[in-house]
Short mmCIF file of N, CA and C in Angstrom, two decimals:
data_model
loop_
_atom_site.label_atom_id
_atom_site.label_comp_id
_atom_site.label_asym_id
_atom_site.label_seq_id
_atom_site.Cartn_x
_atom_site.Cartn_y
_atom_site.Cartn_z
N MET J 14 0.91 -1.20 0.13
CA MET J 14 0.12 -0.14 0.05
C MET J 14 0.99 1.22 -0.10
N LYS J 15 0.59 2.08 -0.87
CA LYS J 15 1.61 3.14 -1.10
C LYS J 15 0.69 4.55 -1.79
N LEU J 16 0.97 5.61 -1.12
CA LEU J 16 0.65 6.94 -2.00
C LEU J 16 1.72 7.39 -2.65
N TYR J 17 1.19 8.02 -3.65
CA TYR J 17 2.21 8.55 -4.50
C TYR J 17 2.45 10.22 -4.55
N SER J 18 1.13 10.70 -4.45
CA SER J 18 0.91 12.00 -4.79
C SER J 18 -0.40 12.75 -4.08
N LEU J 19 -0.46 13.84 -3.78
CA LEU J 19 -1.45 14.27 -3.05
C LEU J 19 -1.39 15.75 -3.64
N SER J 20 -2.31 16.60 -4.07
CA SER J 20 -2.29 17.65 -4.78
C SER J 20 -3.76 18.25 -4.62
N VAL J 21 -3.54 19.68 -4.25
CA VAL J 21 -4.77 20.83 -4.05
C VAL J 21 -4.84 21.39 -5.04
N LEU J 22 -6.17 21.48 -5.74
CA LEU J 22 -6.27 22.34 -7.25
C LEU J 22 -7.36 23.20 -7.00
N TYR J 23 -7.61 24.25 -7.63
CA TYR J 23 -8.85 24.99 -7.97
C TYR J 23 -9.15 24.71 -9.40
N LYS J 24 -10.58 24.48 -9.29
CA LYS J 24 -11.48 24.10 -10.31
C LYS J 24 -11.94 25.43 -10.96
N GLY J 25 -11.23 25.76 -11.94
CA GLY J 25 -11.97 27.40 -12.82
C GLY J 25 -12.96 26.79 -13.77
N THR J 26 -13.11 27.83 -14.73
CA THR J 26 -14.63 27.48 -15.34
C THR J 26 -14.00 26.46 -16.65
N SER J 27 -12.58 26.72 -17.16
CA SER J 27 -12.22 26.01 -18.31
C SER J 27 -11.38 25.09 -17.86
N LYS J 28 -10.39 25.38 -16.85
CA LYS J 28 -9.18 24.54 -16.52
C LYS J 28 -9.10 24.43 -15.13
N SER J 29 -8.28 23.59 -14.51
CA SER J 29 -7.99 23.89 -13.14
C SER J 29 -6.64 24.14 -12.85
N ASN J 30 -6.54 24.76 -11.83
CA ASN J 30 -5.11 25.47 -11.40
C ASN J 30 -4.48 24.66 -10.27
N LEU J 31 -3.22 23.85 -10.20
CA LEU J 31 -2.61 23.60 -9.43
C LEU J 31 -2.09 24.53 -8.28
N LEU J 32 -2.50 24.23 -6.92
CA LEU J 32 -2.09 25.16 -5.99
C LEU J 32 -1.18 24.71 -5.11
N LYS J 33 -1.12 23.26 -4.61
CA LYS J 33 0.15 22.88 -4.11
C LYS J 33 0.24 21.29 -4.20
N ALA J 34 1.11 20.56 -4.48
CA ALA J 34 1.44 19.39 -4.28
C ALA J 34 2.43 18.63 -3.48
N ALA J 35 2.24 17.58 -3.05
CA ALA J 35 3.36 16.92 -2.60
C ALA J 35 3.63 15.16 -3.39
N TYR J 36 4.77 14.93 -3.27
CA TYR J 36 4.92 13.60 -4.22
C TYR J 36 5.98 12.80 -3.60
N ASP J 37 5.87 11.59 -3.33
CA ASP J 37 6.56 10.35 -3.23
C ASP J 37 6.94 9.51 -4.12
N LEU J 38 7.88 9.72 -4.73
CA LEU J 38 8.41 8.98 -6.03
C LEU J 38 9.78 8.18 -5.55
N SER J 39 10.11 7.76 -4.24
CA SER J 39 11.05 7.01 -3.85
C SER J 39 11.19 5.89 -4.95
N SER J 40 10.08 4.72 -5.14
CA SER J 40 9.70 3.78 -5.67
C SER J 40 9.89 3.89 -7.23
N PHE J 41 10.30 4.81 -7.63
CA PHE J 41 10.55 5.02 -9.20
C PHE J 41 12.39 5.34 -9.28
N SER J 42 12.76 4.69 -10.49
CA SER J 42 14.11 5.12 -10.76
C SER J 42 14.38 6.47 -10.94
N PHE J 43 15.53 6.98 -10.69
CA PHE J 43 15.93 8.59 -10.52
C PHE J 43 15.48 9.35 -11.63
N PHE J 44 15.94 8.38 -12.83
CA PHE J 44 15.58 9.05 -14.39
C PHE J 44 14.15 9.39 -14.83
N GLN J 45 13.20 8.43 -13.93
CA GLN J 45 12.05 8.50 -14.22
C GLN J 45 11.02 9.35 -13.42
N ARG J 46 11.69 9.87 -12.44
CA ARG J 46 11.10 10.66 -11.40
C ARG J 46 10.39 12.06 -11.99
N SER J 47 11.13 12.58 -12.76
CA SER J 47 10.54 13.99 -13.55
C SER J 47 9.36 13.76 -14.31
N SER J 48 9.39 12.65 -14.93
CA SER J 48 8.23 12.56 -16.11
C SER J 48 7.06 11.73 -14.89
N VAL J 49 7.32 10.91 -14.34
CA VAL J 49 6.27 10.34 -13.39
C VAL J 49 5.64 11.65 -12.67
N GLN J 50 6.40 12.67 -12.22
CA GLN J 50 5.79 13.64 -11.32
C GLN J 50 4.91 14.66 -12.43
N GLU J 51 5.45 14.73 -13.41
CA GLU J 51 4.50 15.61 -14.52
C GLU J 51 3.34 14.87 -14.80
N PHE J 52 3.62 13.39 -14.99
CA PHE J 52 2.31 12.82 -15.70
C PHE J 52 0.96 12.82 -14.07
N MET J 53 1.40 12.72 -12.95
CA MET J 53 0.70 12.60 -12.14
C MET J 53 0.10 14.18 -11.87
N THR J 54 0.94 15.30 -12.14
CA THR J 54 0.35 16.31 -12.02
C THR J 54 -0.71 16.82 -13.17
N PHE J 55 -0.48 16.18 -14.30
CA PHE J 55 -1.14 16.43 -15.24
C PHE J 55 -2.55 15.41 -15.29
N THR J 56 -2.65 14.37 -14.66
CA THR J 56 -3.80 13.30 -14.11
C THR J 56 -4.91 14.15 -13.06
N SER J 57 -3.97 14.74 -12.19
CA SER J 57 -4.83 15.26 -11.27
C SER J 57 -5.37 16.21 -11.81
N ALA J 58 -4.73 17.26 -12.43
CA ALA J 58 -5.50 18.35 -13.07
C ALA J 58 -6.84 18.05 -14.01
N LEU J 59 -6.37 16.91 -14.91
CA LEU J 59 -7.54 16.90 -15.75
C LEU J 59 -8.70 16.22 -14.99
N ILE J 60 -8.24 15.32 -13.85
CA ILE J 60 -9.32 14.84 -13.08
C ILE J 60 -10.17 15.61 -12.55
N VAL J 61 -9.88 16.75 -12.05
CA VAL J 61 -10.41 17.87 -11.29
C VAL J 61 -11.10 18.27 -12.30
N GLU J 62 -10.95 18.79 -13.51
CA GLU J 62 -11.53 19.52 -14.75
C GLU J 62 -12.63 18.66 -15.05
N ARG J 63 -12.76 17.32 -15.24
CA ARG J 63 -13.66 16.71 -15.36
C ARG J 63 -14.86 16.25 -14.33
N SER J 64 -14.33 16.58 -12.97
CA SER J 64 -14.98 16.18 -11.70
C SER J 64 -16.30 17.38 -11.86
N SER J 65 -17.42 17.02 -11.46
CA SER J 65 -18.46 17.96 -10.95
C SER J 65 -18.10 18.48 -9.51
N HIS J 66 -18.55 19.68 -9.38
CA HIS J 66 -18.55 20.40 -7.91
C HIS J 66 -19.63 19.46 -7.14
N GLY J 67 -18.72 19.17 -5.95
CA GLY J 67 -19.48 18.44 -4.82
C GLY J 67 -19.49 17.05 -4.92
N SER J 68 -18.28 16.46 -5.67
CA SER J 68 -18.38 15.12 -5.93
C SER J 68 -17.01 14.70 -5.56
N ARG J 69 -17.28 13.06 -5.43
CA ARG J 69 -16.12 12.33 -4.92
C ARG J 69 -16.01 11.33 -6.26
N ALA J 70 -15.03 10.86 -6.34
CA ALA J 70 -14.62 9.64 -7.38
C ALA J 70 -13.39 8.99 -7.36
N SER J 71 -13.21 7.79 -7.78
CA SER J 71 -12.10 7.25 -8.01
C SER J 71 -12.08 6.62 -9.13
N VAL J 72 -10.85 7.03 -9.96
CA VAL J 72 -10.40 6.64 -11.26
C VAL J 72 -9.23 5.76 -11.34
N LYS J 73 -9.33 4.54 -12.21
CA LYS J 73 -8.33 3.75 -11.99
C LYS J 73 -7.40 4.07 -13.42
N GLU J 74 -6.20 4.30 -13.33
CA GLU J 74 -5.12 4.52 -14.27
C GLU J 74 -4.24 3.76 -13.98
N GLN J 75 -4.17 2.75 -15.27
CA GLN J 75 -3.07 1.52 -15.10
C GLN J 75 -3.48 0.77 -13.56
N GLU J 76 -2.13 0.64 -13.09
CA GLU J 76 -2.07 0.02 -11.69
C GLU J 76 -2.35 0.88 -10.51
N TYR J 77 -2.87 2.10 -10.98
CA TYR J 77 -2.97 3.23 -9.76
C TYR J 77 -4.62 3.69 -9.87
N LEU J 78 -4.89 4.23 -8.60
CA LEU J 78 -6.18 4.65 -8.34
C LEU J 78 -5.92 6.24 -8.14
N CYS J 79 -6.70 7.06 -8.74
CA CYS J 79 -6.75 8.49 -8.33
C CYS J 79 -7.75 8.56 -7.75
N HIS J 80 -8.11 9.26 -6.60
CA HIS J 80 -8.96 9.52 -5.69
C HIS J 80 -9.04 11.10 -5.73
N VAL J 81 -10.66 11.69 -6.08
CA VAL J 81 -10.56 12.94 -6.27
C VAL J 81 -11.68 13.34 -5.48
N TYR J 82 -11.65 14.70 -4.94
CA TYR J 82 -12.81 15.27 -4.22
C TYR J 82 -12.87 16.73 -4.55
N VAL J 83 -13.79 17.18 -4.97
CA VAL J 83 -13.94 18.64 -5.34
C VAL J 83 -15.34 19.16 -4.69
N ARG J 84 -14.89 20.52 -3.73
CA ARG J 84 -15.88 20.73 -2.95
C ARG J 84 -16.84 21.64 -3.86
N ASN J 85 -17.90 22.30 -3.29
CA ASN J 85 -18.59 23.17 -3.84
C ASN J 85 -18.47 24.65 -4.13
N ASP J 86 -17.20 24.85 -3.39
CA ASP J 86 -16.48 26.08 -3.47
C ASP J 86 -15.28 26.14 -4.53
N SER J 87 -15.09 24.99 -5.46
CA SER J 87 -14.46 24.88 -6.28
C SER J 87 -12.90 24.26 -6.11
N LEU J 88 -12.79 24.11 -4.92
CA LEU J 88 -11.50 23.55 -4.35
C LEU J 88 -11.44 22.08 -4.26
N GLY J 89 -10.47 21.65 -4.91
CA GLY J 89 -10.52 20.08 -4.95
C GLY J 89 -9.07 19.59 -4.72
N ALA J 90 -9.11 18.51 -4.19
CA ALA J 90 -7.71 17.42 -3.91
C ALA J 90 -7.79 16.10 -4.72
N VAL J 91 -6.57 15.66 -5.17
CA VAL J 91 -6.40 14.40 -5.81
C VAL J 91 -5.30 13.90 -4.79
N VAL J 92 -5.60 12.54 -4.60
CA VAL J 92 -4.47 11.68 -4.16
C VAL J 92 -4.50 10.43 -5.09
N ILE J 93 -3.11 9.87 -5.29
CA ILE J 93 -2.85 9.04 -6.23
C ILE J 93 -2.40 7.99 -5.54
N ALA J 94 -2.59 6.60 -5.48
CA ALA J 94 -2.47 5.61 -4.85
C ALA J 94 -2.64 4.14 -5.27
N ASP J 95 -1.80 3.47 -4.95
CA ASP J 95 -1.77 1.84 -5.80
C ASP J 95 -3.23 1.53 -5.22
N SER J 96 -3.55 0.59 -6.18
CA SER J 96 -5.18 -0.36 -5.87
C SER J 96 -4.91 -0.96 -4.77
N GLU J 97 -4.13 -1.19 -3.80
CA GLU J 97 -4.35 -1.99 -2.68
C GLU J 97 -4.63 -0.70 -1.40
N TYR J 98 -4.46 0.47 -1.63
CA TYR J 98 -4.56 1.30 -0.46
C TYR J 98 -6.30 1.34 -0.46
N PRO J 99 -6.64 1.57 1.00
CA PRO J 99 -7.90 1.55 1.33
C PRO J 99 -8.64 3.03 0.66
N GLN J 100 -9.95 2.94 0.00
CA GLN J 100 -10.50 3.99 -0.49
C GLN J 100 -11.02 5.06 0.51
N ARG J 101 -11.48 4.59 1.35
CA ARG J 101 -12.18 5.14 2.87
C ARG J 101 -11.14 6.11 3.21
N VAL J 102 -9.95 5.62 3.38
CA VAL J 102 -8.80 6.32 4.28
C VAL J 102 -8.05 7.36 3.23
N CYS J 103 -8.27 7.22 1.81
CA CYS J 103 -7.88 8.46 0.96
C CYS J 103 -9.00 9.52 0.89
N PHE J 104 -10.29 9.40 0.83
CA PHE J 104 -11.11 10.18 0.97
C PHE J 104 -11.21 10.92 2.75
N THR J 105 -10.97 10.22 3.39
CA THR J 105 -10.92 10.88 4.79
C THR J 105 -9.38 11.99 4.66
N LEU J 106 -8.58 11.64 3.97
CA LEU J 106 -7.18 12.51 3.88
C LEU J 106 -7.75 13.72 3.14
N LEU J 107 -8.39 13.39 1.78
CA LEU J 107 -8.77 14.35 1.26
C LEU J 107 -9.59 15.60 1.94
N GLU J 108 -10.46 15.16 2.44
CA GLU J 108 -11.46 15.97 3.23
C GLU J 108 -10.70 16.71 4.26
N LYS J 109 -9.76 16.07 5.01
CA LYS J 109 -9.08 16.71 6.33
C LYS J 109 -8.10 17.99 5.43
N VAL J 110 -7.37 17.42 4.22
CA VAL J 110 -6.41 18.39 3.84
C VAL J 110 -7.24 19.62 3.08
N LEU J 111 -8.37 19.27 2.53
CA LEU J 111 -9.04 20.72 2.12
C LEU J 111 -9.76 21.39 3.16
N ASP J 112 -10.08 21.07 4.11
CA ASP J 112 -10.58 21.67 5.41
C ASP J 112 -9.72 22.55 6.00
N GLU J 113 -8.26 22.09 6.03
CA GLU J 113 -7.08 22.53 6.82
C GLU J 113 -6.47 23.77 5.70
N PHE J 114 -6.72 23.48 4.78
CA PHE J 114 -6.16 24.22 3.34
C PHE J 114 -6.80 25.34 3.30
N SER J 115 -8.12 25.44 3.31
CA SER J 115 -9.17 26.38 3.12
C SER J 115 -9.17 27.45 4.38
N LYS J 116 -9.01 26.77 5.60
CA LYS J 116 -8.47 27.63 6.81
C LYS J 116 -7.30 28.70 6.67
N GLN J 117 -6.29 28.15 5.92
CA GLN J 117 -5.01 28.61 6.09
C GLN J 117 -4.86 29.58 4.98
N VAL J 118 -5.45 29.19 3.74
CA VAL J 118 -5.22 29.85 2.51
C VAL J 118 -6.37 30.64 2.13
N ASP J 119 -6.39 32.02 1.75
CA ASP J 119 -7.47 32.55 1.70
C ASP J 119 -8.11 32.47 0.25
N SER J 120 -9.39 32.22 0.15
CA SER J 120 -10.16 31.91 -0.99
C SER J 120 -9.83 32.95 -2.21
N ILE J 121 -9.46 34.28 -2.03
CA ILE J 121 -9.09 34.98 -2.73
C ILE J 121 -7.84 34.52 -3.68
N ASP J 122 -7.07 34.19 -3.10
CA ASP J 122 -5.83 33.56 -3.74
C ASP J 122 -5.93 32.09 -4.88
N TRP J 123 -7.05 31.45 -4.40
CA TRP J 123 -7.31 30.10 -4.99
C TRP J 123 -7.02 30.44 -6.40
N PRO J 124 -7.88 31.26 -7.28
CA PRO J 124 -7.88 31.26 -8.80
C PRO J 124 -6.68 31.68 -9.52
N SER J 125 -5.73 32.41 -8.90
CA SER J 125 -4.50 32.69 -9.28
C SER J 125 -3.23 32.13 -8.66
N GLY J 126 -3.36 31.35 -7.82
CA GLY J 126 -2.53 31.11 -6.79
C GLY J 126 -1.33 29.75 -7.87
N SER J 127 -0.29 29.71 -7.23
CA SER J 127 0.25 28.74 -7.89
C SER J 127 1.14 27.96 -6.68
N PRO J 128 1.88 27.06 -6.85
CA PRO J 128 2.81 26.19 -5.73
C PRO J 128 3.77 27.09 -5.04
N ASP J 129 4.31 28.07 -5.74
CA ASP J 129 5.46 28.76 -5.56
C ASP J 129 4.74 30.14 -4.68
N SER J 130 3.54 30.39 -4.89
CA SER J 130 2.82 31.52 -4.29
C SER J 130 2.09 31.21 -3.07
N ILE J 131 1.53 30.01 -3.06
CA ILE J 131 0.50 29.40 -2.04
C ILE J 131 1.53 29.16 -0.58
N HIS J 132 1.40 29.49 0.36
CA HIS J 132 2.31 28.98 1.54
C HIS J 132 1.19 28.19 2.44
N TYR J 133 1.34 26.78 2.12
CA TYR J 133 0.71 25.86 2.81
C TYR J 133 1.61 24.53 2.97
N THR J 134 2.44 24.00 3.94
CA THR J 134 3.21 23.46 4.12
C THR J 134 2.76 21.86 4.59
N ALA J 135 1.65 21.53 4.80
CA ALA J 135 1.26 20.29 5.76
C ALA J 135 1.05 19.08 4.59
N LEU J 136 1.27 19.11 3.37
CA LEU J 136 1.03 18.28 2.41
C LEU J 136 1.93 17.01 2.72
N ASP J 137 3.35 17.62 2.36
CA ASP J 137 4.70 16.77 2.49
C ASP J 137 4.26 15.85 3.94
N SER J 138 3.87 16.49 5.06
CA SER J 138 3.64 15.59 6.51
C SER J 138 2.42 14.80 6.29
N TYR J 139 1.41 15.14 5.63
CA TYR J 139 0.33 14.49 5.54
C TYR J 139 0.67 12.95 4.55
N LEU J 140 1.12 13.35 3.44
CA LEU J 140 1.84 12.31 2.31
C LEU J 140 2.44 11.14 3.35
N ALA J 141 3.45 11.49 4.22
CA ALA J 141 4.36 10.88 4.93
C ALA J 141 3.58 10.15 6.10
N LYS J 142 2.38 10.76 6.97
CA LYS J 142 1.88 10.12 7.60
C LYS J 142 0.72 9.13 7.17
N TYR J 143 -0.04 9.24 6.27
CA TYR J 143 -0.76 8.41 5.67
C TYR J 143 -0.20 7.25 4.89
N GLN J 144 1.19 6.91 4.57
CA GLN J 144 1.43 5.91 4.13
C GLN J 144 1.39 4.62 4.54
N ASN J 145 1.06 4.76 6.01
CA ASN J 145 0.71 3.64 6.53
C ASN J 145 -0.98 3.72 7.05
N PRO J 146 -1.67 3.40 6.50
CA PRO J 146 -3.24 3.59 6.87
C PRO J 146 -3.74 3.65 8.07
N ARG J 147 -3.08 2.05 8.66
CA ARG J 147 -3.47 1.55 10.09
C ARG J 147 -3.04 2.67 10.92
N GLU J 148 -1.85 3.46 10.97
CA GLU J 148 -1.40 4.20 12.15
C GLU J 148 -2.03 5.50 11.48
N ALA J 149 -2.59 6.05 10.27
CA ALA J 149 -2.94 7.23 10.22
C ALA J 149 -4.49 7.31 10.41
N ASP J 150 -5.26 6.62 10.15
CA ASP J 150 -6.64 6.13 10.17
C ASP J 150 -6.98 5.43 11.50
N SER J 151 -7.98 6.05 12.44
CA SER J 151 -7.91 5.28 13.45
C SER J 151 -9.12 4.02 13.46
N MET J 152 -9.98 4.17 12.66
CA MET J 152 -11.02 2.96 12.30
C MET J 152 -10.02 2.03 11.42
N THR J 153 -9.23 2.16 10.38
CA THR J 153 -8.34 1.13 9.98
C THR J 153 -7.48 0.48 11.20
N LYS J 154 -7.20 1.26 12.17
CA LYS J 154 -6.14 0.72 13.08
C LYS J 154 -7.07 -0.42 14.10
N VAL J 155 -8.23 0.22 14.27
CA VAL J 155 -9.46 -0.42 15.27
C VAL J 155 -9.50 -1.84 14.70
N GLN J 156 -9.94 -1.92 13.10
CA GLN J 156 -10.11 -3.14 12.42
C GLN J 156 -9.06 -4.34 12.49
N ALA J 157 -8.01 -3.50 12.49
CA ALA J 157 -6.69 -4.23 11.99
C ALA J 157 -6.38 -4.99 13.41
N GLU J 158 -6.66 -4.41 14.62
CA GLU J 158 -6.53 -4.89 15.98
C GLU J 158 -7.61 -6.03 16.24
N LEU J 159 -9.08 -5.97 15.49
CA LEU J 159 -9.62 -6.65 15.71
C LEU J 159 -9.71 -8.09 14.83
N ASP J 160 -8.79 -7.83 13.70
CA ASP J 160 -8.65 -8.86 13.06
C ASP J 160 -7.47 -9.84 13.56
N GLU J 161 -6.43 -9.17 14.34
CA GLU J 161 -5.45 -9.72 15.05
C GLU J 161 -5.83 -10.54 16.11
N THR J 162 -6.78 -10.15 16.96
CA THR J 162 -7.63 -10.62 18.04
C THR J 162 -8.32 -11.70 17.43
N LYS J 163 -8.82 -11.91 16.35
CA LYS J 163 -9.81 -13.11 16.06
C LYS J 163 -8.77 -14.16 15.53
N ILE J 164 -7.60 -13.72 15.08
CA ILE J 164 -6.72 -14.86 14.78
C ILE J 164 -5.88 -15.21 15.98
N ILE J 165 -5.73 -14.61 16.83
CA ILE J 165 -5.43 -15.22 18.76
C ILE J 165 -6.22 -15.98 19.20
N LEU J 166 -7.48 -15.70 18.85
CA LEU J 166 -8.65 -16.40 19.74
C LEU J 166 -8.72 -17.82 18.87
N HIS J 167 -9.04 -17.56 17.67
CA HIS J 167 -8.84 -19.10 16.92
C HIS J 167 -7.42 -19.89 17.24
N ASN J 168 -6.69 -19.34 17.10
CA ASN J 168 -5.24 -19.94 17.54
C ASN J 168 -5.26 -20.68 18.90
N THR J 169 -5.78 -20.02 20.00
CA THR J 169 -6.06 -20.30 21.39
C THR J 169 -6.87 -21.60 21.20
N MET J 170 -7.93 -21.78 20.50
CA MET J 170 -8.94 -22.52 20.58
C MET J 170 -8.40 -23.79 20.26
N GLU J 171 -7.69 -23.82 19.02
CA GLU J 171 -7.15 -24.84 18.39
C GLU J 171 -5.95 -25.28 19.12
N SER J 172 -5.03 -24.40 19.71
CA SER J 172 -4.23 -25.01 20.90
C SER J 172 -4.77 -25.75 22.03
N LEU J 173 -5.74 -25.20 22.35
CA LEU J 173 -6.49 -26.32 23.34
C LEU J 173 -6.90 -27.41 22.97
N LEU J 174 -7.13 -27.42 21.68
CA LEU J 174 -7.80 -29.09 21.53
C LEU J 174 -7.05 -29.84 20.48
N GLU J 175 -5.66 -29.33 20.37
CA GLU J 175 -4.60 -29.86 19.39
C GLU J 175 -4.10 -31.19 19.81
N ARG J 176 -4.25 -31.40 21.10
CA ARG J 176 -3.64 -32.45 21.90
C ARG J 176 -4.46 -33.77 21.52
N GLY J 177 -5.75 -33.66 20.60
CA GLY J 177 -6.29 -35.17 20.05
C GLY J 177 -7.58 -34.93 21.20
N GLU J 178 -7.70 -34.14 21.84
CA GLU J 178 -9.10 -34.14 22.89
C GLU J 178 -10.21 -33.72 21.95
N LYS J 179 -11.26 -34.12 22.36
CA LYS J 179 -12.52 -33.73 21.73
C LYS J 179 -13.33 -32.97 23.03
N LEU J 180 -13.93 -31.78 22.44
CA LEU J 180 -14.73 -31.24 23.74
C LEU J 180 -15.50 -31.99 24.36
N ASP J 181 -16.16 -33.01 23.59
CA ASP J 181 -17.17 -33.91 24.43
C ASP J 181 -16.59 -34.80 25.42
N ASP J 182 -15.34 -35.11 25.35
CA ASP J 182 -14.19 -36.07 26.11
C ASP J 182 -14.13 -35.32 27.36
N LEU J 183 -13.74 -33.77 26.86
CA LEU J 183 -13.31 -33.02 28.28
C LEU J 183 -14.64 -32.66 28.94
N VAL J 184 -15.77 -32.70 28.45
CA VAL J 184 -17.16 -32.48 28.99
C VAL J 184 -17.23 -33.71 29.93
N GLN J 185 -16.94 -34.93 29.44
CA GLN J 185 -17.39 -36.26 30.31
C GLN J 185 -16.30 -36.25 31.53
N LYS J 186 -15.28 -35.91 30.93
CA LYS J 186 -14.08 -36.05 32.16
C LYS J 186 -14.35 -34.94 33.23
N SER J 187 -14.84 -34.10 32.87
CA SER J 187 -14.99 -32.88 33.79
C SER J 187 -15.87 -33.11 35.33
N GLU J 188 -15.19 -32.64 36.17
CA GLU J 188 -15.51 -33.00 37.56
C GLU J 188 -16.34 -31.57 37.88
N HIS J 189 -16.13 -30.66 37.49
CA HIS J 189 -16.68 -29.51 37.95
C HIS J 189 -18.26 -29.29 37.24
N LEU J 190 -18.45 -29.93 36.21
CA LEU J 190 -19.79 -29.94 35.76
C LEU J 190 -20.74 -31.12 36.47
N GLY J 191 -21.68 -30.61 36.63
CA GLY J 191 -22.98 -31.32 37.14
C GLY J 191 -23.61 -32.30 36.39
N ASN J 192 -24.56 -33.25 37.09
CA ASN J 192 -24.95 -34.15 36.17
C ASN J 192 -25.83 -33.31 35.20
N GLN J 193 -26.68 -32.42 35.93
CA GLN J 193 -27.59 -31.65 35.03
C GLN J 193 -27.12 -30.87 33.95
N SER J 194 -25.81 -30.19 34.00
CA SER J 194 -25.14 -29.63 33.04
C SER J 194 -24.85 -30.55 32.02
N LYS J 195 -24.23 -31.65 32.42
CA LYS J 195 -23.79 -32.63 31.19
C LYS J 195 -24.93 -33.06 30.63
N ALA J 196 -26.13 -33.27 31.11
CA ALA J 196 -27.26 -33.59 30.24
C ALA J 196 -27.76 -32.57 29.48
N PHE J 197 -27.51 -31.28 29.67
CA PHE J 197 -28.12 -30.65 29.15
C PHE J 197 -27.10 -30.34 27.73
N TYR J 198 -25.83 -30.32 28.10
CA TYR J 198 -24.76 -30.05 26.82
C TYR J 198 -24.91 -31.55 25.84
N LYS J 199 -25.29 -32.61 26.54
CA LYS J 199 -25.70 -33.77 25.55
C LYS J 199 -26.88 -33.59 24.69
N THR J 200 -27.83 -32.90 25.24
CA THR J 200 -29.17 -32.67 24.71
C THR J 200 -28.99 -31.67 23.67
N ALA J 201 -28.19 -30.52 23.86
CA ALA J 201 -28.01 -29.65 22.84
C ALA J 201 -26.89 -30.10 21.74
N ARG J 202 -26.28 -30.94 22.00
CA ARG J 202 -25.37 -31.46 21.03
C ARG J 202 -26.18 -32.30 20.07
N LYS J 203 -27.00 -33.29 20.81
CA LYS J 203 -27.81 -33.72 19.86
C LYS J 203 -29.04 -33.03 18.90
N GLN J 204 -29.37 -31.85 19.61
CA GLN J 204 -30.60 -31.18 18.70
C GLN J 204 -29.64 -30.17 17.41
N ASN J 205 -28.30 -29.78 17.62
CA ASN J 205 -27.78 -29.30 16.87
C ASN J 205 -27.30 -30.33 15.88
N SER J 206 -26.66 -31.63 16.31
CA SER J 206 -26.47 -32.46 15.20
C SER J 206 -27.26 -33.24 14.08
N CYS J 207 -28.63 -33.00 14.74
CA CYS J 207 -29.51 -33.51 13.87
C CYS J 207 -29.83 -32.97 12.33
N CYS J 208 -29.07 -31.50 12.09
CA CYS J 208 -29.41 -30.92 10.64
C CYS J 208 -28.03 -30.94 10.21
N GLU J 209 -26.98 -31.41 10.61
CA GLU J 209 -25.68 -31.72 10.01
C GLU J 209 -25.67 -32.52 8.91
N VAL J 210 -25.11 -32.25 7.77
CA VAL J 210 -24.92 -33.42 6.72
C VAL J 210 -23.65 -33.81 6.90
N MET J 211 -23.56 -35.02 6.82
CA MET J 211 -22.35 -35.92 6.90
C MET J 211 -21.83 -36.05 5.59
#
């Protein structure tokens, strides 16, 4: 999972205007980086131009996914990621970046702004922070922890029974269960097994 580009653009009437961008091109060879960066800038601008106001979309380009969010005030953002990166995390990042950008940069500067004239420095840190979606997004982190817990619980139950013992045998041998509990277990087992297909 990797993020390659994060851009903030202004959607004008005929074309879009790049306001600020950050790139992580470390996975490309040194000689390809400038061409890849130009392509990502061009693609981001084109996607914002073709997107309607107030829309979110994901566009597949080769093995990359370009996620775009254009607000009703014509401010837009694009993140380019690989196809494995979670879509929800991308849109969370875009919304956060656009909210922060609109608070720090005056809307009068958006139509005529350029990467050199706009003073907003958070894109590089967001791009670095969101490289690992589990650390950057709390819901993804919680989901990963739940998945790990399920694996641990599953492994624990298997390890308890891996010695060849069956749960039925353990219930029979148990001194802590009363006769009534054992009878209940046997009855429940019979009721559940009547519908099993062998």
